[in-house]
mmCIF file with all atom_site columns, C-alpha atoms in Angstrom:
data_model
loop_
_atom_site.group_PDB
_atom_site.id
_atom_site.type_symbol
_atom_site.label_atom_id
_atom_site.label_alt_id
_atom_site.label_comp_id
_atom_site.label_asym_id
_atom_site.label_entity_id
_atom_site.label_seq_id
_atom_site.pdbx_PDB_ins_code
_atom_site.Cartn_x
_atom_site.Cartn_y
_atom_site.Cartn_z
_atom_site.occupancy
_atom_site.B_iso_or_equiv
_atom_site.pdbx_formal_charge
_atom_site.auth_seq_id
_atom_site.auth_comp_id
_atom_site.auth_asym_id
_atom_site.auth_atom_id
_atom_site.pdbx_PDB_model_num
ATOM 1   C CA . UNK A 1 1   ? -105.974 -33.455 36.063 1.00 40.00 ? 118 UNK A CA 1
ATOM 2   C CA . UNK A 1 2   ? -104.070 -36.722 37.102 1.00 39.00 ? 119 UNK A CA 1
ATOM 3   C CA . UNK A 1 3   ? -103.087 -40.144 35.896 1.00 40.00 ? 120 UNK A CA 1
ATOM 4   C CA . UNK A 1 4   ? -104.486 -41.374 39.469 1.00 37.00 ? 121 UNK A CA 1
ATOM 5   C CA . UNK A 1 5   ? -106.246 -44.561 38.539 1.00 37.00 ? 122 UNK A CA 1
ATOM 6   C CA . UNK A 1 6   ? -105.253 -44.858 34.862 1.00 38.00 ? 123 UNK A CA 1
ATOM 7   C CA . UNK A 1 7   ? -102.879 -48.082 35.923 1.00 41.00 ? 124 UNK A CA 1
ATOM 8   C CA . UNK A 1 8   ? -103.712 -50.689 38.462 1.00 40.00 ? 125 UNK A CA 1
ATOM 9   C CA . UNK A 1 9   ? -100.420 -50.725 39.837 1.00 40.00 ? 126 UNK A CA 1
ATOM 10  C CA . UNK A 1 10  ? -98.473  -47.745 42.204 1.00 43.00 ? 127 UNK A CA 1
ATOM 11  C CA . UNK A 1 11  ? -96.545  -46.846 38.620 1.00 45.00 ? 128 UNK A CA 1
ATOM 12  C CA . UNK A 1 12  ? -92.992  -44.993 38.876 1.00 48.00 ? 129 UNK A CA 1
ATOM 13  C CA . UNK A 1 13  ? -92.676  -41.299 39.190 1.00 49.00 ? 130 UNK A CA 1
ATOM 14  C CA . UNK A 1 14  ? -94.140  -39.850 35.562 1.00 49.00 ? 131 UNK A CA 1
ATOM 15  C CA . UNK A 1 15  ? -91.763  -38.869 33.407 1.00 57.00 ? 132 UNK A CA 1
ATOM 16  C CA . UNK A 1 16  ? -91.977  -35.103 31.975 1.00 56.00 ? 133 UNK A CA 1
ATOM 17  C CA . UNK A 1 17  ? -94.250  -33.952 30.700 1.00 61.00 ? 134 UNK A CA 1
ATOM 18  C CA . UNK A 1 18  ? -96.559  -34.263 33.846 1.00 60.00 ? 135 UNK A CA 1
ATOM 19  C CA . UNK A 1 19  ? -100.640 -34.522 32.577 1.00 59.00 ? 136 UNK A CA 1
ATOM 20  C CA . UNK A 1 20  ? -101.157 -33.141 36.229 1.00 56.00 ? 137 UNK A CA 1
ATOM 21  C CA . UNK A 1 21  ? -99.928  -29.304 35.129 1.00 72.00 ? 138 UNK A CA 1
ATOM 22  C CA . UNK A 1 22  ? -102.556 -29.851 31.740 1.00 81.00 ? 139 UNK A CA 1
ATOM 23  C CA . UNK A 1 23  ? -103.172 -25.874 32.490 1.00 88.00 ? 140 UNK A CA 1
ATOM 24  C CA . UNK A 1 24  ? -99.889  -25.430 31.080 1.00 89.00 ? 141 UNK A CA 1
ATOM 25  C CA . UNK A 1 25  ? -100.656 -26.768 27.192 1.00 93.00 ? 142 UNK A CA 1
ATOM 26  C CA . UNK A 1 26  ? -103.872 -25.606 26.852 1.00 94.00 ? 143 UNK A CA 1
ATOM 27  C CA . UNK A 1 27  ? -104.451 -24.280 23.423 1.00 96.00 ? 144 UNK A CA 1
ATOM 28  C CA . UNK A 1 28  ? -100.781 -25.358 22.551 1.00 96.00 ? 145 UNK A CA 1
ATOM 29  C CA . UNK A 1 29  ? -99.650  -26.813 19.454 1.00 98.00 ? 146 UNK A CA 1
ATOM 30  C CA . UNK A 1 30  ? -97.762  -29.935 20.199 1.00 98.00 ? 147 UNK A CA 1
ATOM 31  C CA . UNK A 1 31  ? -95.513  -32.341 18.018 1.00 98.00 ? 148 UNK A CA 1
ATOM 32  C CA . UNK A 1 32  ? -96.049  -35.975 19.117 1.00 98.00 ? 149 UNK A CA 1
ATOM 33  C CA . UNK A 1 33  ? -92.457  -38.323 17.877 1.00 97.00 ? 150 UNK A CA 1
ATOM 34  C CA . UNK A 1 34  ? -93.073  -41.807 18.489 1.00 94.00 ? 151 UNK A CA 1
ATOM 35  C CA . UNK A 1 35  ? -90.390  -44.192 19.017 1.00 91.00 ? 152 UNK A CA 1
ATOM 36  C CA . UNK A 1 36  ? -88.649  -46.842 20.478 1.00 91.00 ? 153 UNK A CA 1
ATOM 37  C CA . UNK A 1 37  ? -85.443  -44.683 20.668 1.00 94.00 ? 154 UNK A CA 1
ATOM 38  C CA . UNK A 1 38  ? -82.859  -47.789 20.149 1.00 92.00 ? 155 UNK A CA 1
ATOM 39  C CA . UNK A 1 39  ? -81.098  -45.054 21.072 1.00 93.00 ? 156 UNK A CA 1
ATOM 40  C CA . UNK A 1 40  ? -81.998  -41.484 20.474 1.00 94.00 ? 157 UNK A CA 1
ATOM 41  C CA . UNK A 1 41  ? -79.331  -40.012 18.083 1.00 92.00 ? 158 UNK A CA 1
ATOM 42  C CA . UNK A 1 42  ? -78.951  -36.666 16.451 1.00 93.00 ? 159 UNK A CA 1
ATOM 43  C CA . UNK A 1 43  ? -81.594  -37.186 13.178 1.00 90.00 ? 160 UNK A CA 1
ATOM 44  C CA . UNK A 1 44  ? -84.055  -36.873 15.673 1.00 93.00 ? 161 UNK A CA 1
ATOM 45  C CA . UNK A 1 45  ? -83.602  -34.041 17.334 1.00 95.00 ? 162 UNK A CA 1
ATOM 46  C CA . UNK A 1 46  ? -82.659  -32.437 13.244 1.00 93.00 ? 163 UNK A CA 1
ATOM 47  C CA . UNK A 1 47  ? -86.525  -33.285 12.652 1.00 93.00 ? 164 UNK A CA 1
ATOM 48  C CA . UNK A 1 48  ? -87.794  -31.894 16.273 1.00 96.00 ? 165 UNK A CA 1
ATOM 49  C CA . UNK A 1 49  ? -85.848  -28.659 15.334 1.00 96.00 ? 166 UNK A CA 1
ATOM 50  C CA . UNK A 1 50  ? -87.276  -28.699 11.799 1.00 94.00 ? 167 UNK A CA 1
ATOM 51  C CA . UNK A 1 51  ? -90.400  -29.473 13.004 1.00 96.00 ? 168 UNK A CA 1
ATOM 52  C CA . UNK A 1 52  ? -90.409  -26.559 15.671 1.00 96.00 ? 169 UNK A CA 1
ATOM 53  C CA . UNK A 1 53  ? -89.221  -23.626 12.949 1.00 94.00 ? 170 UNK A CA 1
ATOM 54  C CA . UNK A 1 54  ? -91.104  -25.175 9.902  1.00 95.00 ? 171 UNK A CA 1
ATOM 55  C CA . UNK A 1 55  ? -94.986  -26.170 11.469 1.00 97.00 ? 172 UNK A CA 1
ATOM 56  C CA . UNK A 1 56  ? -94.799  -23.523 14.387 1.00 96.00 ? 173 UNK A CA 1
ATOM 57  C CA . UNK A 1 57  ? -95.022  -25.794 17.323 1.00 98.00 ? 174 UNK A CA 1
ATOM 58  C CA . UNK A 1 58  ? -94.962  -24.575 20.556 1.00 97.00 ? 175 UNK A CA 1
ATOM 59  C CA . UNK A 1 59  ? -93.551  -27.826 22.065 1.00 97.00 ? 176 UNK A CA 1
ATOM 60  C CA . UNK A 1 60  ? -92.586  -31.479 20.802 1.00 97.00 ? 177 UNK A CA 1
ATOM 61  C CA . UNK A 1 61  ? -92.846  -35.016 23.226 1.00 97.00 ? 178 UNK A CA 1
ATOM 62  C CA . UNK A 1 62  ? -91.070  -37.502 22.367 1.00 97.00 ? 179 UNK A CA 1
ATOM 63  C CA . UNK A 1 63  ? -93.263  -40.655 23.198 1.00 95.00 ? 180 UNK A CA 1
ATOM 64  C CA . UNK A 1 64  ? -90.285  -43.321 24.026 1.00 95.00 ? 181 UNK A CA 1
ATOM 65  C CA . UNK A 1 65  ? -92.557  -46.260 23.843 1.00 90.00 ? 182 UNK A CA 1
ATOM 66  C CA . UNK A 1 66  ? -92.434  -49.141 26.321 1.00 88.00 ? 183 UNK A CA 1
ATOM 67  C CA . UNK A 1 67  ? -92.340  -51.835 23.597 1.00 76.00 ? 184 UNK A CA 1
ATOM 68  C CA . UNK A 1 68  ? -92.871  -51.717 19.678 1.00 69.00 ? 185 UNK A CA 1
ATOM 69  C CA . UNK A 1 69  ? -95.779  -53.335 18.903 1.00 70.00 ? 186 UNK A CA 1
ATOM 70  C CA . UNK A 1 70  ? -94.113  -53.655 14.885 1.00 62.00 ? 187 UNK A CA 1
ATOM 71  C CA . UNK A 1 71  ? -90.682  -54.362 16.497 1.00 71.00 ? 188 UNK A CA 1
ATOM 72  C CA . UNK A 1 72  ? -89.097  -57.150 17.851 1.00 67.00 ? 189 UNK A CA 1
ATOM 73  C CA . UNK A 1 73  ? -87.742  -56.967 21.304 1.00 71.00 ? 190 UNK A CA 1
ATOM 74  C CA . UNK A 1 74  ? -84.133  -58.328 20.257 1.00 74.00 ? 191 UNK A CA 1
ATOM 75  C CA . UNK A 1 75  ? -81.587  -56.001 21.092 1.00 79.00 ? 192 UNK A CA 1
ATOM 76  C CA . UNK A 1 76  ? -84.276  -53.294 22.350 1.00 90.00 ? 193 UNK A CA 1
ATOM 77  C CA . UNK A 1 77  ? -82.916  -51.909 25.502 1.00 92.00 ? 194 UNK A CA 1
ATOM 78  C CA . UNK A 1 78  ? -84.887  -51.028 28.816 1.00 92.00 ? 195 UNK A CA 1
ATOM 79  C CA . UNK A 1 79  ? -87.078  -47.557 28.998 1.00 92.00 ? 196 UNK A CA 1
ATOM 80  C CA . UNK A 1 80  ? -84.246  -46.529 31.590 1.00 93.00 ? 197 UNK A CA 1
ATOM 81  C CA . UNK A 1 81  ? -81.689  -46.880 29.276 1.00 94.00 ? 198 UNK A CA 1
ATOM 82  C CA . UNK A 1 82  ? -83.744  -45.257 25.758 1.00 95.00 ? 199 UNK A CA 1
ATOM 83  C CA . UNK A 1 83  ? -85.408  -42.262 27.980 1.00 94.00 ? 200 UNK A CA 1
ATOM 84  C CA . UNK A 1 84  ? -82.015  -41.531 28.910 1.00 94.00 ? 201 UNK A CA 1
ATOM 85  C CA . UNK A 1 85  ? -80.137  -41.636 25.332 1.00 95.00 ? 202 UNK A CA 1
ATOM 86  C CA . UNK A 1 86  ? -83.010  -39.318 24.488 1.00 95.00 ? 203 UNK A CA 1
ATOM 87  C CA . UNK A 1 87  ? -82.849  -36.619 27.259 1.00 94.00 ? 204 UNK A CA 1
ATOM 88  C CA . UNK A 1 88  ? -79.218  -36.699 26.857 1.00 95.00 ? 205 UNK A CA 1
ATOM 89  C CA . UNK A 1 89  ? -79.785  -35.495 23.090 1.00 95.00 ? 206 UNK A CA 1
ATOM 90  C CA . UNK A 1 90  ? -82.415  -33.137 23.666 1.00 94.00 ? 207 UNK A CA 1
ATOM 91  C CA . UNK A 1 91  ? -80.369  -31.537 26.297 1.00 93.00 ? 208 UNK A CA 1
ATOM 92  C CA . UNK A 1 92  ? -81.770  -27.990 27.902 1.00 92.00 ? 209 UNK A CA 1
ATOM 93  C CA . UNK A 1 93  ? -83.803  -27.360 24.846 1.00 95.00 ? 210 UNK A CA 1
ATOM 94  C CA . UNK A 1 94  ? -87.091  -25.331 26.996 1.00 94.00 ? 211 UNK A CA 1
ATOM 95  C CA . UNK A 1 95  ? -89.504  -26.665 23.979 1.00 96.00 ? 212 UNK A CA 1
ATOM 96  C CA . UNK A 1 96  ? -88.370  -31.022 23.651 1.00 96.00 ? 213 UNK A CA 1
ATOM 97  C CA . UNK A 1 97  ? -89.620  -33.107 26.124 1.00 94.00 ? 214 UNK A CA 1
ATOM 98  C CA . UNK A 1 98  ? -88.831  -36.965 27.065 1.00 94.00 ? 215 UNK A CA 1
ATOM 99  C CA . UNK A 1 99  ? -92.391  -38.337 28.234 1.00 94.00 ? 216 UNK A CA 1
ATOM 100 C CA . UNK A 1 100 ? -92.325  -42.203 29.005 1.00 92.00 ? 217 UNK A CA 1
ATOM 101 C CA . UNK A 1 101 ? -96.385  -41.160 29.444 1.00 91.00 ? 218 UNK A CA 1
ATOM 102 C CA . UNK A 1 102 ? -97.407  -44.148 26.955 1.00 91.00 ? 219 UNK A CA 1
ATOM 103 C CA . UNK A 1 103 ? -96.142  -46.515 29.992 1.00 90.00 ? 220 UNK A CA 1
ATOM 104 C CA . UNK A 1 104 ? -98.306  -44.482 32.843 1.00 87.00 ? 221 UNK A CA 1
ATOM 105 C CA . UNK A 1 105 ? -101.363 -44.362 30.735 1.00 89.00 ? 222 UNK A CA 1
ATOM 106 C CA . UNK A 1 106 ? -100.702 -48.149 29.909 1.00 90.00 ? 223 UNK A CA 1
ATOM 107 C CA . UNK A 1 107 ? -100.920 -47.991 26.148 1.00 91.00 ? 224 UNK A CA 1
ATOM 108 C CA . UNK A 1 108 ? -99.320  -50.057 23.619 1.00 88.00 ? 225 UNK A CA 1
ATOM 109 C CA . UNK A 1 109 ? -101.214 -48.824 20.471 1.00 93.00 ? 226 UNK A CA 1
ATOM 110 C CA . UNK A 1 110 ? -100.613 -45.059 19.250 1.00 94.00 ? 227 UNK A CA 1
ATOM 111 C CA . UNK A 1 111 ? -104.143 -44.576 18.481 1.00 97.00 ? 228 UNK A CA 1
ATOM 112 C CA . UNK A 1 112 ? -104.931 -46.234 22.006 1.00 96.00 ? 229 UNK A CA 1
ATOM 113 C CA . UNK A 1 113 ? -102.259 -43.245 23.201 1.00 95.00 ? 230 UNK A CA 1
ATOM 114 C CA . UNK A 1 114 ? -103.519 -40.641 20.606 1.00 97.00 ? 231 UNK A CA 1
ATOM 115 C CA . UNK A 1 115 ? -107.215 -41.248 22.866 1.00 97.00 ? 232 UNK A CA 1
ATOM 116 C CA . UNK A 1 116 ? -106.086 -41.035 25.961 1.00 94.00 ? 233 UNK A CA 1
ATOM 117 C CA . UNK A 1 117 ? -103.947 -37.260 25.077 1.00 94.00 ? 234 UNK A CA 1
ATOM 118 C CA . UNK A 1 118 ? -106.841 -35.848 23.584 1.00 95.00 ? 235 UNK A CA 1
ATOM 119 C CA . UNK A 1 119 ? -109.459 -36.632 26.118 1.00 93.00 ? 236 UNK A CA 1
ATOM 120 C CA . UNK A 1 120 ? -106.841 -35.863 28.962 1.00 90.00 ? 237 UNK A CA 1
ATOM 121 C CA . UNK A 1 121 ? -106.042 -32.610 27.196 1.00 92.00 ? 238 UNK A CA 1
ATOM 122 C CA . UNK A 1 122 ? -108.808 -31.300 25.164 1.00 93.00 ? 239 UNK A CA 1
ATOM 123 C CA . UNK A 1 123 ? -107.743 -28.329 24.526 1.00 94.00 ? 240 UNK A CA 1
ATOM 124 C CA . UNK A 1 124 ? -104.080 -28.707 23.770 1.00 96.00 ? 241 UNK A CA 1
ATOM 125 C CA . UNK A 1 125 ? -103.829 -29.718 19.564 1.00 98.00 ? 242 UNK A CA 1
ATOM 126 C CA . UNK A 1 126 ? -101.970 -32.387 18.487 1.00 98.00 ? 243 UNK A CA 1
ATOM 127 C CA . UNK A 1 127 ? -99.804  -33.504 15.495 1.00 98.00 ? 244 UNK A CA 1
ATOM 128 C CA . UNK A 1 128 ? -98.316  -36.372 15.020 1.00 98.00 ? 245 UNK A CA 1
ATOM 129 C CA . UNK A 1 129 ? -95.136  -36.156 13.244 1.00 98.00 ? 246 UNK A CA 1
ATOM 130 C CA . UNK A 1 130 ? -92.813  -39.728 11.343 1.00 93.00 ? 247 UNK A CA 1
ATOM 131 C CA . UNK A 1 131 ? -91.054  -40.045 8.798  1.00 90.00 ? 248 UNK A CA 1
ATOM 132 C CA . UNK A 1 132 ? -91.711  -41.256 4.734  1.00 89.00 ? 249 UNK A CA 1
ATOM 133 C CA . UNK A 1 133 ? -90.453  -44.783 5.928  1.00 87.00 ? 250 UNK A CA 1
ATOM 134 C CA . UNK A 1 134 ? -93.098  -45.346 9.023  1.00 88.00 ? 251 UNK A CA 1
ATOM 135 C CA . UNK A 1 135 ? -96.008  -43.346 6.429  1.00 90.00 ? 252 UNK A CA 1
ATOM 136 C CA . UNK A 1 136 ? -95.078  -46.681 4.014  1.00 87.00 ? 253 UNK A CA 1
ATOM 137 C CA . UNK A 1 137 ? -96.036  -48.333 6.472  1.00 90.00 ? 254 UNK A CA 1
ATOM 138 C CA . UNK A 1 138 ? -98.779  -47.376 8.308  1.00 95.00 ? 255 UNK A CA 1
ATOM 139 C CA . UNK A 1 139 ? -101.582 -49.192 6.904  1.00 96.00 ? 256 UNK A CA 1
ATOM 140 C CA . UNK A 1 140 ? -99.871  -51.616 9.563  1.00 94.00 ? 257 UNK A CA 1
ATOM 141 C CA . UNK A 1 141 ? -100.925 -49.406 12.651 1.00 96.00 ? 258 UNK A CA 1
ATOM 142 C CA . UNK A 1 142 ? -103.677 -50.465 14.047 1.00 95.00 ? 259 UNK A CA 1
ATOM 143 C CA . UNK A 1 143 ? -106.836 -48.970 13.404 1.00 98.00 ? 260 UNK A CA 1
ATOM 144 C CA . UNK A 1 144 ? -104.537 -46.400 11.168 1.00 98.00 ? 261 UNK A CA 1
ATOM 145 C CA . UNK A 1 145 ? -107.795 -44.857 9.435  1.00 98.00 ? 262 UNK A CA 1
ATOM 146 C CA . UNK A 1 146 ? -109.324 -43.807 12.716 1.00 98.00 ? 263 UNK A CA 1
ATOM 147 C CA . UNK A 1 147 ? -105.688 -41.687 13.704 1.00 98.00 ? 264 UNK A CA 1
ATOM 148 C CA . UNK A 1 148 ? -106.314 -39.960 10.259 1.00 98.00 ? 265 UNK A CA 1
ATOM 149 C CA . UNK A 1 149 ? -109.251 -38.660 11.406 1.00 98.00 ? 266 UNK A CA 1
ATOM 150 C CA . UNK A 1 150 ? -108.409 -37.422 14.887 1.00 98.00 ? 267 UNK A CA 1
ATOM 151 C CA . UNK A 1 151 ? -105.415 -35.954 14.333 1.00 98.00 ? 268 UNK A CA 1
ATOM 152 C CA . UNK A 1 152 ? -102.914 -34.363 11.446 1.00 99.00 ? 269 UNK A CA 1
ATOM 153 C CA . UNK A 1 153 ? -99.954  -35.579 10.510 1.00 98.00 ? 270 UNK A CA 1
ATOM 154 C CA . UNK A 1 154 ? -96.362  -34.325 9.298  1.00 98.00 ? 271 UNK A CA 1
ATOM 155 C CA . UNK A 1 155 ? -94.634  -36.317 6.617  1.00 95.00 ? 272 UNK A CA 1
ATOM 156 C CA . UNK A 1 156 ? -90.949  -35.625 6.741  1.00 92.00 ? 273 UNK A CA 1
ATOM 157 C CA . UNK A 1 157 ? -88.853  -36.452 3.614  1.00 87.00 ? 274 UNK A CA 1
ATOM 158 C CA . UNK A 1 158 ? -86.229  -39.988 4.133  1.00 75.00 ? 275 UNK A CA 1
ATOM 159 C CA . UNK A 1 159 ? -83.811  -41.300 1.921  1.00 69.00 ? 276 UNK A CA 1
ATOM 160 C CA . UNK A 1 160 ? -85.224  -44.382 -0.845 1.00 62.00 ? 277 UNK A CA 1
ATOM 161 C CA . UNK A 1 161 ? -88.697  -43.806 0.980  1.00 65.00 ? 278 UNK A CA 1
ATOM 162 C CA . UNK A 1 162 ? -89.956  -40.278 -0.119 1.00 70.00 ? 279 UNK A CA 1
ATOM 163 C CA . UNK A 1 163 ? -91.265  -41.225 -3.261 1.00 73.00 ? 280 UNK A CA 1
ATOM 164 C CA . UNK A 1 164 ? -93.038  -44.373 -2.758 1.00 77.00 ? 281 UNK A CA 1
ATOM 165 C CA . UNK A 1 165 ? -94.204  -43.029 0.017  1.00 81.00 ? 282 UNK A CA 1
ATOM 166 C CA . UNK A 1 166 ? -95.893  -40.216 -1.800 1.00 85.00 ? 283 UNK A CA 1
ATOM 167 C CA . UNK A 1 167 ? -97.827  -42.707 -4.590 1.00 87.00 ? 284 UNK A CA 1
ATOM 168 C CA . UNK A 1 168 ? -98.516  -44.904 -1.897 1.00 91.00 ? 285 UNK A CA 1
ATOM 169 C CA . UNK A 1 169 ? -101.863 -46.162 -0.387 1.00 94.00 ? 286 UNK A CA 1
ATOM 170 C CA . UNK A 1 170 ? -102.088 -43.363 2.181  1.00 96.00 ? 287 UNK A CA 1
ATOM 171 C CA . UNK A 1 171 ? -101.273 -41.033 0.334  1.00 94.00 ? 288 UNK A CA 1
ATOM 172 C CA . UNK A 1 172 ? -103.382 -41.777 -2.062 1.00 95.00 ? 289 UNK A CA 1
ATOM 173 C CA . UNK A 1 173 ? -106.759 -42.969 -0.321 1.00 97.00 ? 290 UNK A CA 1
ATOM 174 C CA . UNK A 1 174 ? -106.166 -39.462 1.221  1.00 97.00 ? 291 UNK A CA 1
ATOM 175 C CA . UNK A 1 175 ? -104.992 -37.456 -1.586 1.00 96.00 ? 292 UNK A CA 1
ATOM 176 C CA . UNK A 1 176 ? -107.372 -34.701 -1.249 1.00 97.00 ? 293 UNK A CA 1
ATOM 177 C CA . UNK A 1 177 ? -106.188 -34.185 2.707  1.00 98.00 ? 294 UNK A CA 1
ATOM 178 C CA . UNK A 1 178 ? -102.799 -33.139 1.616  1.00 97.00 ? 295 UNK A CA 1
ATOM 179 C CA . UNK A 1 179 ? -101.785 -29.571 2.294  1.00 97.00 ? 296 UNK A CA 1
ATOM 180 C CA . UNK A 1 180 ? -99.236  -27.527 0.830  1.00 94.00 ? 297 UNK A CA 1
ATOM 181 C CA . UNK A 1 181 ? -96.729  -25.889 2.368  1.00 90.00 ? 298 UNK A CA 1
ATOM 182 C CA . UNK A 1 182 ? -98.266  -22.465 2.499  1.00 93.00 ? 299 UNK A CA 1
ATOM 183 C CA . UNK A 1 183 ? -100.847 -24.877 5.440  1.00 95.00 ? 300 UNK A CA 1
ATOM 184 C CA . UNK A 1 184 ? -97.228  -25.250 7.288  1.00 95.00 ? 301 UNK A CA 1
ATOM 185 C CA . UNK A 1 185 ? -98.137  -23.426 9.471  1.00 96.00 ? 302 UNK A CA 1
ATOM 186 C CA . UNK A 1 186 ? -101.631 -24.052 10.036 1.00 97.00 ? 303 UNK A CA 1
ATOM 187 C CA . UNK A 1 187 ? -101.511 -28.107 10.089 1.00 98.00 ? 304 UNK A CA 1
ATOM 188 C CA . UNK A 1 188 ? -101.738 -28.860 14.097 1.00 98.00 ? 305 UNK A CA 1
ATOM 189 C CA . UNK A 1 189 ? -105.065 -27.012 14.127 1.00 98.00 ? 306 UNK A CA 1
ATOM 190 C CA . UNK A 1 190 ? -106.088 -28.259 10.367 1.00 98.00 ? 307 UNK A CA 1
ATOM 191 C CA . UNK A 1 191 ? -109.616 -30.332 10.171 1.00 98.00 ? 308 UNK A CA 1
ATOM 192 C CA . UNK A 1 192 ? -108.526 -33.759 9.718  1.00 98.00 ? 309 UNK A CA 1
ATOM 193 C CA . UNK A 1 193 ? -108.070 -35.935 7.668  1.00 98.00 ? 310 UNK A CA 1
ATOM 194 C CA . UNK A 1 194 ? -105.152 -33.472 7.059  1.00 98.00 ? 311 UNK A CA 1
ATOM 195 C CA . UNK A 1 195 ? -101.391 -34.368 6.505  1.00 98.00 ? 312 UNK A CA 1
ATOM 196 C CA . UNK A 1 196 ? -98.403  -32.313 4.659  1.00 96.00 ? 313 UNK A CA 1
ATOM 197 C CA . UNK A 1 197 ? -95.274  -33.855 3.407  1.00 93.00 ? 314 UNK A CA 1
ATOM 198 C CA . UNK A 1 198 ? -92.329  -31.751 4.754  1.00 90.00 ? 315 UNK A CA 1
ATOM 199 C CA . UNK A 1 199 ? -88.712  -31.893 2.409  1.00 85.00 ? 316 UNK A CA 1
ATOM 200 C CA . UNK A 1 200 ? -85.681  -31.667 4.127  1.00 77.00 ? 317 UNK A CA 1
ATOM 201 C CA . UNK A 1 201 ? -81.694  -31.708 4.133  1.00 69.00 ? 318 UNK A CA 1
ATOM 202 C CA . UNK A 1 202 ? -81.666  -35.214 5.500  1.00 63.00 ? 319 UNK A CA 1
ATOM 203 C CA . UNK A 1 203 ? -79.327  -36.084 8.305  1.00 53.00 ? 320 UNK A CA 1
ATOM 204 C CA . UNK A 1 204 ? -77.300  -39.155 8.184  1.00 57.00 ? 321 UNK A CA 1
ATOM 205 C CA . UNK A 1 205 ? -77.429  -40.101 11.852 1.00 51.00 ? 322 UNK A CA 1
ATOM 206 C CA . UNK A 1 206 ? -78.981  -44.161 11.886 1.00 48.00 ? 323 UNK A CA 1
ATOM 207 C CA . UNK A 1 207 ? -80.417  -46.166 15.283 1.00 42.00 ? 324 UNK A CA 1
ATOM 208 C CA . UNK A 1 208 ? -79.377  -49.018 13.240 1.00 48.00 ? 325 UNK A CA 1
ATOM 209 C CA . UNK A 1 209 ? -75.973  -47.889 12.569 1.00 49.00 ? 326 UNK A CA 1
ATOM 210 C CA . UNK A 1 210 ? -75.341  -46.050 15.624 1.00 41.00 ? 327 UNK A CA 1
ATOM 211 C CA . UNK A 1 211 ? -76.148  -49.756 17.230 1.00 41.00 ? 328 UNK A CA 1
ATOM 212 C CA . UNK A 1 212 ? -73.906  -51.860 15.237 1.00 50.00 ? 329 UNK A CA 1
ATOM 213 C CA . UNK A 1 213 ? -71.022  -49.806 16.341 1.00 47.00 ? 330 UNK A CA 1
ATOM 214 C CA . UNK A 1 214 ? -71.629  -50.365 19.702 1.00 50.00 ? 331 UNK A CA 1
ATOM 215 C CA . UNK A 1 215 ? -69.664  -52.868 21.550 1.00 48.00 ? 332 UNK A CA 1
ATOM 216 C CA . UNK A 1 216 ? -71.542  -56.519 22.613 1.00 47.00 ? 333 UNK A CA 1
ATOM 217 C CA . UNK A 1 217 ? -72.097  -55.740 25.533 1.00 44.00 ? 334 UNK A CA 1
ATOM 218 C CA . UNK A 1 218 ? -73.717  -52.029 25.071 1.00 48.00 ? 335 UNK A CA 1
ATOM 219 C CA . UNK A 1 219 ? -77.660  -52.454 25.663 1.00 49.00 ? 336 UNK A CA 1
ATOM 220 C CA . UNK A 1 220 ? -78.010  -50.594 22.147 1.00 42.00 ? 337 UNK A CA 1
ATOM 221 C CA . UNK A 1 221 ? -76.150  -53.376 20.271 1.00 37.00 ? 338 UNK A CA 1
ATOM 222 C CA . UNK A 1 222 ? -77.909  -56.011 18.023 1.00 33.00 ? 339 UNK A CA 1
ATOM 223 C CA . UNK A 1 223 ? -76.953  -58.393 15.480 1.00 28.00 ? 340 UNK A CA 1
ATOM 224 C CA . UNK A 1 224 ? -76.180  -56.933 11.514 1.00 24.00 ? 341 UNK A CA 1
ATOM 225 C CA . UNK A 1 225 ? -79.244  -58.001 10.285 1.00 27.00 ? 342 UNK A CA 1
ATOM 226 C CA . UNK A 1 226 ? -82.127  -55.724 12.994 1.00 28.00 ? 343 UNK A CA 1
ATOM 227 C CA . UNK A 1 227 ? -83.811  -53.534 11.558 1.00 28.00 ? 344 UNK A CA 1
ATOM 228 C CA . UNK A 1 228 ? -84.249  -49.962 13.527 1.00 30.00 ? 345 UNK A CA 1
#
């Protein structure tokens, strides 16, 4: 299976994981951690390693977004620099993979990326990973209810957000779809809509703080009032 023809202009050489080897991902449980990664940091790695262990995932893909529709371009480093920061954090871990596949798919919104991946890899089991802060703003995402119907979600504890997100719009609307911790290993193959909340030891790393600590010439430096 190939991405050829998905974009009118020739894409740059694809970053891992390439869909030309679709058989490699057949039957695998794959966590998708999307974000700007501006820059990637140890907190992303902390969540990913926790997800691999607790959720019984085979792989996790870091989907480095060309541009998050909900975030400003101010202070946003280039896609290449953000990819490089993500690769530096992951190192040679055999089950964590950095990809700019959304760039090659030509997708901007998560729902479009999800639909494309499920069409291209119909025999893989995808699980969307997000922090509690993102669940709180999830109703702002394009076709968020369609995402809930297409893919299970794993929500990670995040300081100052978890209590509100667990009583918010998404949790209330899909309260019957919330699974308990006994379903951790099976969440990736659960019938949708399904979601699970994972308490975990919080990691202090913050992309905002990392950018603010950079010198003004750094591609990751931003104004003090910028949001992560």
